[in-house]
Short mmCIF file of C-alpha atoms in Angstrom, two decimals:
data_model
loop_
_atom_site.label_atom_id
_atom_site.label_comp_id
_atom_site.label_asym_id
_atom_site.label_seq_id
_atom_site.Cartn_x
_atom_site.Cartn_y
_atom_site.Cartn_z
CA UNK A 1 67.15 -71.83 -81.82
CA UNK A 2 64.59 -73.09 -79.60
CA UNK A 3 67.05 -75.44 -77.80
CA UNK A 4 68.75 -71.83 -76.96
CA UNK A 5 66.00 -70.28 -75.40
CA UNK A 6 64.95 -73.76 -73.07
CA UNK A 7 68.70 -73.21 -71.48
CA UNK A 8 67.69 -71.27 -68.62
CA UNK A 9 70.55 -70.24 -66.91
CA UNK A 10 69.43 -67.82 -64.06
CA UNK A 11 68.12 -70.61 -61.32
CA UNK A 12 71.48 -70.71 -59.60
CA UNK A 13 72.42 -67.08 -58.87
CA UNK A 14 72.93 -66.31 -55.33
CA UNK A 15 72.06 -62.26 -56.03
CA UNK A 16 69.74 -60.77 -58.19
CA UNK A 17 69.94 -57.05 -60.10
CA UNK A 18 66.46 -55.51 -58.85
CA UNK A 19 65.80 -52.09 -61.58
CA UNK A 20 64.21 -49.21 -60.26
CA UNK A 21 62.37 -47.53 -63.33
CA UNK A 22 61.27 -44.65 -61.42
CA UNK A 23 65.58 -42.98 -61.04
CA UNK A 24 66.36 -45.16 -64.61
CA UNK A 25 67.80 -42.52 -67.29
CA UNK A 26 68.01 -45.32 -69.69
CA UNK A 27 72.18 -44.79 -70.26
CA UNK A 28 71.42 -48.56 -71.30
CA UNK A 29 75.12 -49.31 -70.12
CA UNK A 30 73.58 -52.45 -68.47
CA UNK A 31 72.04 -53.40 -71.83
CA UNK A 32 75.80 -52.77 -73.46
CA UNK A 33 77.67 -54.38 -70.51
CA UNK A 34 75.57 -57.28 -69.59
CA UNK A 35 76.94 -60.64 -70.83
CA UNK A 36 74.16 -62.34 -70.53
CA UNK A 37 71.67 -59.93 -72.64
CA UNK A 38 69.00 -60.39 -69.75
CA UNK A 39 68.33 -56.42 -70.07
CA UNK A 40 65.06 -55.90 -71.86
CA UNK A 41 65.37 -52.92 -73.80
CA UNK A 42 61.88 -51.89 -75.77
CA UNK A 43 61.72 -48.89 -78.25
CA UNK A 44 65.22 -47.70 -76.91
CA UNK A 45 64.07 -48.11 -73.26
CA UNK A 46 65.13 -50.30 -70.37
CA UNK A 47 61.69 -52.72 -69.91
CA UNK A 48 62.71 -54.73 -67.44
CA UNK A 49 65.38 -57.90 -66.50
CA UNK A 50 65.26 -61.25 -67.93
CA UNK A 51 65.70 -63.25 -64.74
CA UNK A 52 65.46 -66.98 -66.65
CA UNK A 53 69.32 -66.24 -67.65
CA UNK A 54 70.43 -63.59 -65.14
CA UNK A 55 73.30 -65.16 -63.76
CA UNK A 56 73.39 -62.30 -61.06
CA UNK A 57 77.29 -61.27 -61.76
CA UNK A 58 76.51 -57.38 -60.59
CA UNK A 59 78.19 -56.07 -63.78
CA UNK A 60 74.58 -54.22 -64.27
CA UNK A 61 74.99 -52.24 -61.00
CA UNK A 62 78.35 -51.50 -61.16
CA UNK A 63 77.91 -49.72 -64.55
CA UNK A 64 74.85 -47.59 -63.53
CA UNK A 65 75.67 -44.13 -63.26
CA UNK A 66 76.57 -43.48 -59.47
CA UNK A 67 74.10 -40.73 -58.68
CA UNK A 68 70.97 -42.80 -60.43
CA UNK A 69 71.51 -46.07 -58.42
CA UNK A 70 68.53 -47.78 -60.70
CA UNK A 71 70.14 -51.25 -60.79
CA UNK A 72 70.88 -52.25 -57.14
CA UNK A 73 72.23 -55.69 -56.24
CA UNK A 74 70.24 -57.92 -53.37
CA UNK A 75 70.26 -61.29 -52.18
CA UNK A 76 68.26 -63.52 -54.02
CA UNK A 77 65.07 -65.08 -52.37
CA UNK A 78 64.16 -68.68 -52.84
#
């Protein structure tokens, strides 16, 4: 298992999901949709993003509810 978890796979994404907790109304369809499971989901909440293996796809924003806008795609900074 720990051979797993050393596999970082996020270092070569070109955009990044950024989560804005303060409009989040933890749906948790980016939990359900993400196929990476790099949502961190605590007690039934959203927590965070595990950028080590976010591979930056965007399938987290697109599944956000349109009028919350809590996962929003931008370029990622090296």
């Amino acid at each position: 298992m720990k051979a797993v978890l050393d596999n970082k796979t996020g270092a070569w994404r070109s955009a990044r999901p950024v989560w804005n907790k303060d409009t989040c109304i933890n749906c948790l369809a980016c939990w359900i949709y993400c196929p990476d499971a790099s949502i961190v989901v605590k007690d039934g909440r959203m927590t965070g993003i595990n950028y080590d293996y976010c591979k930056g796809c965007g399938i987290c924003a697109a599944v956000c509810p349109p009028k919350v806008h809590a996962i929003e795609m931008e370029q990622e900074r090296k």
